[in-house]
Coordinates of C-alpha atoms in Angstrom, one line a residue:
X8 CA 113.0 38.5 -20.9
X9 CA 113.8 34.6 -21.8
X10 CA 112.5 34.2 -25.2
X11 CA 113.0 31.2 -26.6
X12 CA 112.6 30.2 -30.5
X13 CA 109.6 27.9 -29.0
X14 CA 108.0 30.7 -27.2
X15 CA 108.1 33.1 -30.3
X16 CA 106.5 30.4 -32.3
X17 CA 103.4 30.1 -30.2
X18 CA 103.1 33.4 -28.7
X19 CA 103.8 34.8 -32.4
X20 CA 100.6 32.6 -33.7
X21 CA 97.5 34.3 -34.4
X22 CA 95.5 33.9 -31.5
X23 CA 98.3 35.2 -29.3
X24 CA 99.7 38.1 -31.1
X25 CA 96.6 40.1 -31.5
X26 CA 96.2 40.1 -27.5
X27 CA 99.8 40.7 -26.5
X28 CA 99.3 43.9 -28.8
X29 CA 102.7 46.5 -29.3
X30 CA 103.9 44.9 -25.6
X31 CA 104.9 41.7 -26.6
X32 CA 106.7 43.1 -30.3
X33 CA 108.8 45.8 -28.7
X34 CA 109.0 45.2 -25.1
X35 CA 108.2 48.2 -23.7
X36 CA 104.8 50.3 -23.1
X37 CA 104.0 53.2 -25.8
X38 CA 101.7 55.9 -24.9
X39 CA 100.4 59.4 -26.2
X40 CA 102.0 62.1 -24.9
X41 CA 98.7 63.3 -23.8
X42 CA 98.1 60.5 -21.7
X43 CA 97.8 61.4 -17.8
X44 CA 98.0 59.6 -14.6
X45 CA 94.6 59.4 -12.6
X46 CA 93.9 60.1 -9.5
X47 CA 93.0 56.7 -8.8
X48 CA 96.4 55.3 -8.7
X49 CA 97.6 55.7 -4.5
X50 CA 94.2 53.8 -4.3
X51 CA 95.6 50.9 -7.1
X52 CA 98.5 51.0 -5.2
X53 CA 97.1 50.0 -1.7
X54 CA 94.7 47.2 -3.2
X55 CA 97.0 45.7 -4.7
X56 CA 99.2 45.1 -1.9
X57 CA 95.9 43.0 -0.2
X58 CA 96.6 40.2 -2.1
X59 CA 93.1 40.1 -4.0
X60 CA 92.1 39.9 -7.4
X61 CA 91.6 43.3 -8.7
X62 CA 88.5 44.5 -10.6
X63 CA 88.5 47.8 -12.3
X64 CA 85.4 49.3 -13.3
X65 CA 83.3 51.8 -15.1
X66 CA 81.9 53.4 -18.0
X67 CA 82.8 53.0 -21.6
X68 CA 85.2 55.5 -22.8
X69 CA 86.6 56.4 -19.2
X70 CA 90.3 54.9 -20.0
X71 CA 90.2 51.7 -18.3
X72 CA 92.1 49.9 -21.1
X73 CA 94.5 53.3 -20.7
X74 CA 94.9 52.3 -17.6
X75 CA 95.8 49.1 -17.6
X76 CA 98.8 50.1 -19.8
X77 CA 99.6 52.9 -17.4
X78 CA 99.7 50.3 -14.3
X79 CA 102.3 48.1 -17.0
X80 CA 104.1 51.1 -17.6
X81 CA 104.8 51.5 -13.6
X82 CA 105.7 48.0 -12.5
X83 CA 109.1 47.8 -11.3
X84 CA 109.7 44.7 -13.4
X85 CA 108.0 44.7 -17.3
X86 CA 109.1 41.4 -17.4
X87 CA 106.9 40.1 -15.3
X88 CA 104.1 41.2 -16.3
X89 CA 101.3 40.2 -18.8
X90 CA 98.8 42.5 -20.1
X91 CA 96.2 41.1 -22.7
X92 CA 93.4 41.6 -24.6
X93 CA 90.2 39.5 -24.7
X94 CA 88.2 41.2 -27.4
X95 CA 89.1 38.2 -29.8
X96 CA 88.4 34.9 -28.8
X97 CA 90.2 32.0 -28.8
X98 CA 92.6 32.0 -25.7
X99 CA 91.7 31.1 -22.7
X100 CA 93.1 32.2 -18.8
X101 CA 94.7 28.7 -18.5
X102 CA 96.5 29.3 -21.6
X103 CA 97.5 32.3 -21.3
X104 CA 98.7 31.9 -18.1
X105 CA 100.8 28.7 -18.7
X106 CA 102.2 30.1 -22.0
X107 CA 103.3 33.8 -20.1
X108 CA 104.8 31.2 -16.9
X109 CA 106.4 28.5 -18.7
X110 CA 107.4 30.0 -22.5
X111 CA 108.1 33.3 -21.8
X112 CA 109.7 33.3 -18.5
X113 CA 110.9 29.4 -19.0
X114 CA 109.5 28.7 -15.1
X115 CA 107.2 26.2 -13.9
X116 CA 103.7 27.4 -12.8
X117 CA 104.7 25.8 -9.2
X118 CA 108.2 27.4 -8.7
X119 CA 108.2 30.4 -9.9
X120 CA 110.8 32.9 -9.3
X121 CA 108.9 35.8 -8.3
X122 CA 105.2 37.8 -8.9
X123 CA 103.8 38.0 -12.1
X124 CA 101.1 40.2 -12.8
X125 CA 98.4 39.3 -15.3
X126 CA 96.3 42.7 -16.2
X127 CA 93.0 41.0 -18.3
X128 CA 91.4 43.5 -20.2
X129 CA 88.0 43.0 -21.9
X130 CA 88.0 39.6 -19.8
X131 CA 83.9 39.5 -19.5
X132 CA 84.1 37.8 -23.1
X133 CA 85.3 35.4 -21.9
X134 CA 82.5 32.8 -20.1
X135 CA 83.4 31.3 -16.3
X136 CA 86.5 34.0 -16.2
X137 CA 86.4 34.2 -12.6
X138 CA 86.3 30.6 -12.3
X139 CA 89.4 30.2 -14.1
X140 CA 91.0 33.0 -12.0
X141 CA 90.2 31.7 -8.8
X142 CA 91.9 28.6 -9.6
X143 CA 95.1 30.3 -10.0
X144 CA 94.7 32.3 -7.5
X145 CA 94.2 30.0 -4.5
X146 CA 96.8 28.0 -6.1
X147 CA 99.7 30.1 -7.0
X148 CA 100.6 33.3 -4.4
X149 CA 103.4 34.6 -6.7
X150 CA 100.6 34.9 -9.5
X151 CA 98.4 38.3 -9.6
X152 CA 95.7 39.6 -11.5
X153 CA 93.7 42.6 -12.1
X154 CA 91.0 42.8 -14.5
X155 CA 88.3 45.0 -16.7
X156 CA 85.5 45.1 -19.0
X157 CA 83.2 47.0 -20.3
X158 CA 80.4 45.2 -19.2
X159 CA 80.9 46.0 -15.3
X160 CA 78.1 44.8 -14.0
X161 CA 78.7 41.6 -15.6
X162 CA 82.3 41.8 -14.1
X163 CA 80.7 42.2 -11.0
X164 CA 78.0 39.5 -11.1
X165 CA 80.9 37.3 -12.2
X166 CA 83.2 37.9 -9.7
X167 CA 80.5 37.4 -6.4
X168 CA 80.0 33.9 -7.7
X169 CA 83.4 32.4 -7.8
X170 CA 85.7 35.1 -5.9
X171 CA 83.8 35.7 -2.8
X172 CA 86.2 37.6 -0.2
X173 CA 88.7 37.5 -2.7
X174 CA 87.6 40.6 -4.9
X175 CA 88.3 43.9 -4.5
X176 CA 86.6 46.6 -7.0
X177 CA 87.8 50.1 -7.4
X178 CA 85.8 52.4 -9.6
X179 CA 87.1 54.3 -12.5
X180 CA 85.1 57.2 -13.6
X181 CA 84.7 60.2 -16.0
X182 CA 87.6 62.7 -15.8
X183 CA 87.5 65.0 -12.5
X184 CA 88.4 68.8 -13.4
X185 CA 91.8 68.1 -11.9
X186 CA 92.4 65.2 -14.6
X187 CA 90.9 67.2 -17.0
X188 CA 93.6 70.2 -16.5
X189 CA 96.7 68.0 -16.3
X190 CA 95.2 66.3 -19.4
X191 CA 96.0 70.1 -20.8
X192 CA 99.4 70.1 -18.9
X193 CA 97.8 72.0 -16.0
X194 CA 99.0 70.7 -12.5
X195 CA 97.2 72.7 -10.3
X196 CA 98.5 73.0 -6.2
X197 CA 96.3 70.2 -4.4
X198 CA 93.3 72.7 -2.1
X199 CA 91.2 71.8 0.4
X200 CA 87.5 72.5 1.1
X201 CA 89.1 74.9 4.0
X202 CA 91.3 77.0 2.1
X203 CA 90.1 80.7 1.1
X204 CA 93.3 80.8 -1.1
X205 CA 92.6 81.8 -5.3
X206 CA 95.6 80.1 -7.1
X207 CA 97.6 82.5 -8.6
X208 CA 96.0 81.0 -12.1
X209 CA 92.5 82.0 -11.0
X210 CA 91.9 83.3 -14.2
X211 CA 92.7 80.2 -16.2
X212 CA 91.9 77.5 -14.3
X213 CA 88.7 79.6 -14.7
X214 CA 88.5 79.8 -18.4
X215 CA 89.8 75.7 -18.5
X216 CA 86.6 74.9 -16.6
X217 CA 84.5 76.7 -19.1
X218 CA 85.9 73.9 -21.7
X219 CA 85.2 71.2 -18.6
X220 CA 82.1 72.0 -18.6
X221 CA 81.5 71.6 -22.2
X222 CA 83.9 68.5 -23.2
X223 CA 82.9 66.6 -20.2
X224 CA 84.7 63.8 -18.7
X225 CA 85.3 61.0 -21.3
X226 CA 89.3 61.7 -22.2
X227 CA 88.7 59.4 -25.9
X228 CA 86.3 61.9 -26.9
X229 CA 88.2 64.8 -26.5
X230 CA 90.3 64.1 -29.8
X231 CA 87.7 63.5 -32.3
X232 CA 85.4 65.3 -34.3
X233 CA 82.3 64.8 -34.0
X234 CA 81.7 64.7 -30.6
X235 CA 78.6 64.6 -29.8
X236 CA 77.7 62.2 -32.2
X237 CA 80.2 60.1 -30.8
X238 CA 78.5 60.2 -27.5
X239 CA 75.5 59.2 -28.9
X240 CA 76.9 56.2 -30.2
X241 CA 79.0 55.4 -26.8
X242 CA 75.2 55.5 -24.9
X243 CA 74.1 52.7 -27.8
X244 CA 76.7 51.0 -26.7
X245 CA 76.5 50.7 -23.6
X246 CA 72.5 50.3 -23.5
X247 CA 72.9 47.7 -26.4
X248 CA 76.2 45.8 -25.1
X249 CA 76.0 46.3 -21.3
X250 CA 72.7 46.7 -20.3
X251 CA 70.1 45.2 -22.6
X252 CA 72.1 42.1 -23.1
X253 CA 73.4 41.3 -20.0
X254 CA 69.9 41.9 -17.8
X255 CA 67.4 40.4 -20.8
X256 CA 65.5 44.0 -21.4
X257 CA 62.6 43.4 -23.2
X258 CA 61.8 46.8 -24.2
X259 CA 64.5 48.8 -25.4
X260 CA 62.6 51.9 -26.1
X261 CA 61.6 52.4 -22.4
X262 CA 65.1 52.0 -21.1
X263 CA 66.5 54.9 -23.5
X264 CA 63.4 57.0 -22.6
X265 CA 64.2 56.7 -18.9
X266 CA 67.8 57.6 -19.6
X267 CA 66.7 61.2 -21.5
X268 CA 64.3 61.9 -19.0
X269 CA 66.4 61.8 -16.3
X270 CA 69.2 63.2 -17.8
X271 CA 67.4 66.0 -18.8
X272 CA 66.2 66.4 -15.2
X273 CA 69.5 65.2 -13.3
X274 CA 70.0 66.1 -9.7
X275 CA 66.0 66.4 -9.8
X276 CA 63.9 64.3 -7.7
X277 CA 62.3 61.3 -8.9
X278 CA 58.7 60.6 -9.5
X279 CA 58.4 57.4 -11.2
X280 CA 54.4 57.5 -11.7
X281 CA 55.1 60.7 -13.8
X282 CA 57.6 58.6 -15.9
X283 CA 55.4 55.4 -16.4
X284 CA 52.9 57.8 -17.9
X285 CA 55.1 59.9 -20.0
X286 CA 56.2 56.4 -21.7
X287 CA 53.6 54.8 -21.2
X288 CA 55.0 51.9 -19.2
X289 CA 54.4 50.1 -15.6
X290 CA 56.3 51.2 -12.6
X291 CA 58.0 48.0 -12.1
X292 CA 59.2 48.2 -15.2
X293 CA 60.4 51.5 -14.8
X294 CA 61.9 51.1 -11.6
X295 CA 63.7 47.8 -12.8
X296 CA 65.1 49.8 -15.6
X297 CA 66.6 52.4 -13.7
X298 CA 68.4 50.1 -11.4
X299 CA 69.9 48.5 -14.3
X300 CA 71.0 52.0 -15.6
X301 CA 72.7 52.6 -12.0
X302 CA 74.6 49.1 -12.1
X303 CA 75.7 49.8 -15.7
X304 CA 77.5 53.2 -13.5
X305 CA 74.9 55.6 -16.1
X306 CA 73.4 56.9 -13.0
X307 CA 73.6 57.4 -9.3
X308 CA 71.3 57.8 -6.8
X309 CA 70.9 60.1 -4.1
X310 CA 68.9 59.5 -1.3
X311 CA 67.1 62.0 1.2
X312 CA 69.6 62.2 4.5
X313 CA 67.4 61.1 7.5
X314 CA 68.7 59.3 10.6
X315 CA 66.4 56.3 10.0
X316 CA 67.3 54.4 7.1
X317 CA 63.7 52.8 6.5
X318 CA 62.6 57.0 6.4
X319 CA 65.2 57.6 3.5
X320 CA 64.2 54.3 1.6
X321 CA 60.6 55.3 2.0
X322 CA 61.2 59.2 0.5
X323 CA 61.9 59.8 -4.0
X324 CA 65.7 59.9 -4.0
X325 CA 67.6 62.5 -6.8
X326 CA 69.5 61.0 -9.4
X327 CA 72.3 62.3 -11.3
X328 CA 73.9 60.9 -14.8
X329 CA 77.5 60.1 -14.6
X330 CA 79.0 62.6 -16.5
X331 CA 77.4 66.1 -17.3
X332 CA 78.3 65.6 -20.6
X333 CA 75.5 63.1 -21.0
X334 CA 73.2 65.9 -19.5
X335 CA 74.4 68.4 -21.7
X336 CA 73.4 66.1 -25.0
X337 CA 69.8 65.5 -23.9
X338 CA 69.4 69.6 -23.2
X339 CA 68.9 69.9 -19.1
X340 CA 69.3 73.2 -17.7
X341 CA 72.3 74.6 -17.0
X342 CA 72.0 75.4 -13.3
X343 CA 71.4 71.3 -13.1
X344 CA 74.1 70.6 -14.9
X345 CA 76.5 72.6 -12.3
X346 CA 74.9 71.0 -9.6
X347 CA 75.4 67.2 -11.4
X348 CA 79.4 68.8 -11.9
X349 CA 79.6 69.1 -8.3
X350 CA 77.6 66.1 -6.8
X351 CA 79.8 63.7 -8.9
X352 CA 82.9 65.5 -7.5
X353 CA 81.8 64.8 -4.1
X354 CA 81.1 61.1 -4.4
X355 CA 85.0 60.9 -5.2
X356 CA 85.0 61.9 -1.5
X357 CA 81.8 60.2 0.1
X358 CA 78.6 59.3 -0.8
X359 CA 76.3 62.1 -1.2
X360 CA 72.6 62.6 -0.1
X361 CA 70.7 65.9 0.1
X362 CA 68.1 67.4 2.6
X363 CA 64.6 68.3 2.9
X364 CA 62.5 71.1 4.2
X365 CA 64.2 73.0 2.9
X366 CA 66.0 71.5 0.5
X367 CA 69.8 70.9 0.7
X368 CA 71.4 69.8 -2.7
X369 CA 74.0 67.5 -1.3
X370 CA 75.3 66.7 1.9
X371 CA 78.2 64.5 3.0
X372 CA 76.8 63.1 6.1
X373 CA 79.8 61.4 7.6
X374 CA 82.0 65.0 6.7
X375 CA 78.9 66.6 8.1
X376 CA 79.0 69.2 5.6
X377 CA 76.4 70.5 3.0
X378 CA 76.6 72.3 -0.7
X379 CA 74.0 73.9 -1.9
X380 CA 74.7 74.6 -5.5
X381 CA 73.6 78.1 -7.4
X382 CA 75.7 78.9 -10.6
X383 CA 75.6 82.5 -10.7
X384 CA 77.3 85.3 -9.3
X385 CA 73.9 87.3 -7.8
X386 CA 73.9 85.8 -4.4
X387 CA 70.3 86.4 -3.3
X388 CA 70.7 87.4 0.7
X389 CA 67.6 85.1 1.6
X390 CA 69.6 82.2 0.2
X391 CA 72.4 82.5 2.1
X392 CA 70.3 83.4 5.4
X393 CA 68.0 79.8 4.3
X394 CA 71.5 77.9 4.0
X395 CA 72.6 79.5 7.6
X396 CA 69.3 78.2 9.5
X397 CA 69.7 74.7 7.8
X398 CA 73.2 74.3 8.8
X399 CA 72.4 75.4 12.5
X400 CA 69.8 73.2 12.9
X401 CA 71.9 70.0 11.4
X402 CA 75.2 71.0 13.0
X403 CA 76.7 70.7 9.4
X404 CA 79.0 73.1 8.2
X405 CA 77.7 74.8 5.1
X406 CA 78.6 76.1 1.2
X407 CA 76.8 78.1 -1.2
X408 CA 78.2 76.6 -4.4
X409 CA 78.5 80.0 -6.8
X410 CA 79.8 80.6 -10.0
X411 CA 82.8 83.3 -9.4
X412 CA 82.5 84.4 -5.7
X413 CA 84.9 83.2 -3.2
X414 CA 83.5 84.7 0.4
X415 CA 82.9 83.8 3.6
X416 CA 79.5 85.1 5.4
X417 CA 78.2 85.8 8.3
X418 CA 74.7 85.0 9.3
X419 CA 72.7 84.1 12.5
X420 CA 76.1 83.8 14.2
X421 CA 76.7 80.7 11.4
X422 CA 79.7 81.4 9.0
X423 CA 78.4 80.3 5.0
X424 CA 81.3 79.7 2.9
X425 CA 80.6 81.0 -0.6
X426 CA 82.8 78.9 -3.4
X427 CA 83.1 78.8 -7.0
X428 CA 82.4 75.8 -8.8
X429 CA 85.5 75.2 -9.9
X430 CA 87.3 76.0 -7.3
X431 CA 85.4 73.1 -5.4
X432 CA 86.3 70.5 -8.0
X433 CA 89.9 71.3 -7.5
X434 CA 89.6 70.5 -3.6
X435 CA 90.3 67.0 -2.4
X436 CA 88.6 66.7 1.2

């Protein structure tokens, strides 16, 4: 790297040296041990290569920062790339940019050498970003950026204004059981949806879903005491920070009281009249609310599968909170709980809906398969015989989502494929 006394001098000032963080004093990227690659990264890989500005988004405590450092750690040349911090202020894109281009590498914005890669964290502090990284980005090819913040919707909203057609988004989000495991120096064989093959580790991949189950998805938690207190304070956070102040909520109170009543009822469907009255609030208001929560990725929404798209817009849709760990805090039942474990592992693969008379839990319509989910291991015959009919009539082939028992069925000449829980959050398609 060309360092120059004049480059140290204003890099090493205080506005600078708190954003360049450890990178810029030791020149190379330091991480925990425990720190693990996600599954995101192929995905990374191939947006980046379209030329757009990268946006990376997602819930608070999710690892986005982690990340970042990870995608630093990978680059082919360090060098080149700039990863900083906006959580002070005081620095702007332009400066940064100019100061990285012309004092650190000692070339001109307009002839430089090679890419650079700028990777912005925290950058919704910072008022008119995308503005500012438009400019360089219509301007300069060899210069690249990716960016995050915690506020994603904000990072959105942002970016549709100034970067139209020159934004892609990828979505980080709460550890999958796979994550979770390697996280614990598991590396599980990669399974499909079609295999009727236990792992050899059966038994401990079982026993390390037990503590999936009960840790959750948010990797900074795992490490401190506390936990559930820390939770609490993550959802204030997030309401507080990301929600209330960027859409202008006017009442608080209702918008946390949605949050614990559907978390306490994820995967259930909605009926917003019984929630105006329970808090005593109008169903716009209600309704508004919960869209915010789904922007703010709290939520997600699943809607009734129908050919028609009016008919499933017209019909309550099912919403599920983004991690189970959120619905283990307000006290839902465990058998929703499993079913929000598995929904959220599907919408890595596609987005979910679920089916009506009789009810399916979640469907992949475009896989044409259906789950329906029922933790335990006492298989009632009737279910499996309801789950048969439904997937005969839909032409979908069918699971029956269990705790323990991996089978295969035969019913009404339709095969039911019986899978544990955790074996299906170790299968990729």
């Amino acid at each position: 790297m060309s360092k120059t006394n004049e480059s140290t001098r204003i890099t090493e000032t205080k506005k600078f040296k708190n954003g360049w963080g450890y990178w810029w004093r030791t020149g190379r990227v330091e991480l925990p041990d425990y720190i693990v690659e996600r599954d995101i990264r192929r995905h990374y890989t191939r947006l980046r290569k379209s030329g757009n500005v990268l946006g990376l988004v997602g819930l608070r405590r999710t690892g986005k920062t982690t990340f970042l450092k990870l995608t630093l750690k990978r680059l082919d040349d360090l060098e080149r790339a700039c990863y900083f911090s906006f959580d002070l202020e005081g620095v702007s894109i332009r400066q940064l940019v100019e100061v990285f281009c012309e004092r650190v590498l000692g070339e001109p914005i307009s002839e430089l050498e090679g890419e650079v890669h700028f990777l912005l964290d925290e950058v919704h502090n910072l008022e008119n970003w995308s503005r500012h990284v438009k400019h360089f980005h219509d301007h300069y090819d060899n210069i690249q950026f990716t960016v995050t913040g915690s506020s994603t919707a904000n990072i959105l909203k942002g970016a549709g204004e100034s970067l139209a057609g020159r934004f892609s988004t990828m979505r980080l989000r709460p550890f999958s059981f796979r994550e979770y495991l390697r996280y614990h120096d598991i590396e599980p064989a990669e399974t499909s949806l079609d295999s009727n093959e236990v792992p050899r580790n059966a038994r401990k991949l079982r026993v390390k879903f037990d503590g999936y189950l009960k840790d959750g998805g948010m990797p900074e938690l795992y490490r401190m005491e506390n936990r559930r207190e820390r939770l609490e304070e993550v959802i204030d956070l997030v309401f507080f920070r990301d929600v209330v102040e960027l859409f202008d909520v006017g009442r608080s109170e209702i918008l946390s009281g949605i949050f614990r009543i559907l978390a306490q009822n994820t995967g259930q469907r909605v009926n917003f009249a019984n929630i105006c009255d329970s808090l005593n609030s109008d169903f716009r208001t209600v309704t508004t609310y919960v869209n915010y929560l789904e922007d703010s990725f709290l939520l997600s929404r699943s809607m009734p599968y129908r050919k028609s798209e009016m008919s499933r817009r017209r019909k309550n849709p099912k919403i599920y909170v983004a991690d189970h760990s959120y619905a283990d805090l307000y006290g839902a039942e465990k058998g929703l709980i499993a079913e929000t474990v598995a929904f959220n592992h599907l919408s890595r693969i596609e987005k979910p809906q679920y089916m009506r008379d009789p009810e399916i839990d979640i469907v992949l319509p475009e896989k044409e398969l259906m789950f329906e989910v029922k933790h335990t291991s006492e298989i009632k015959e009737n279910t499996i015989s309801r789950v048969a009919e439904k997937a005969k009539d839909e032409r979908f082939k069918p699971f029956l989502v269990t705790e323990d028992v991996l089978d295969t069925r035969e019913v009404s000449d339709a095969e039911v494929h019986l899978i544990p829980l955790w074996f299906l959050c170790l299968a990729s398609s």
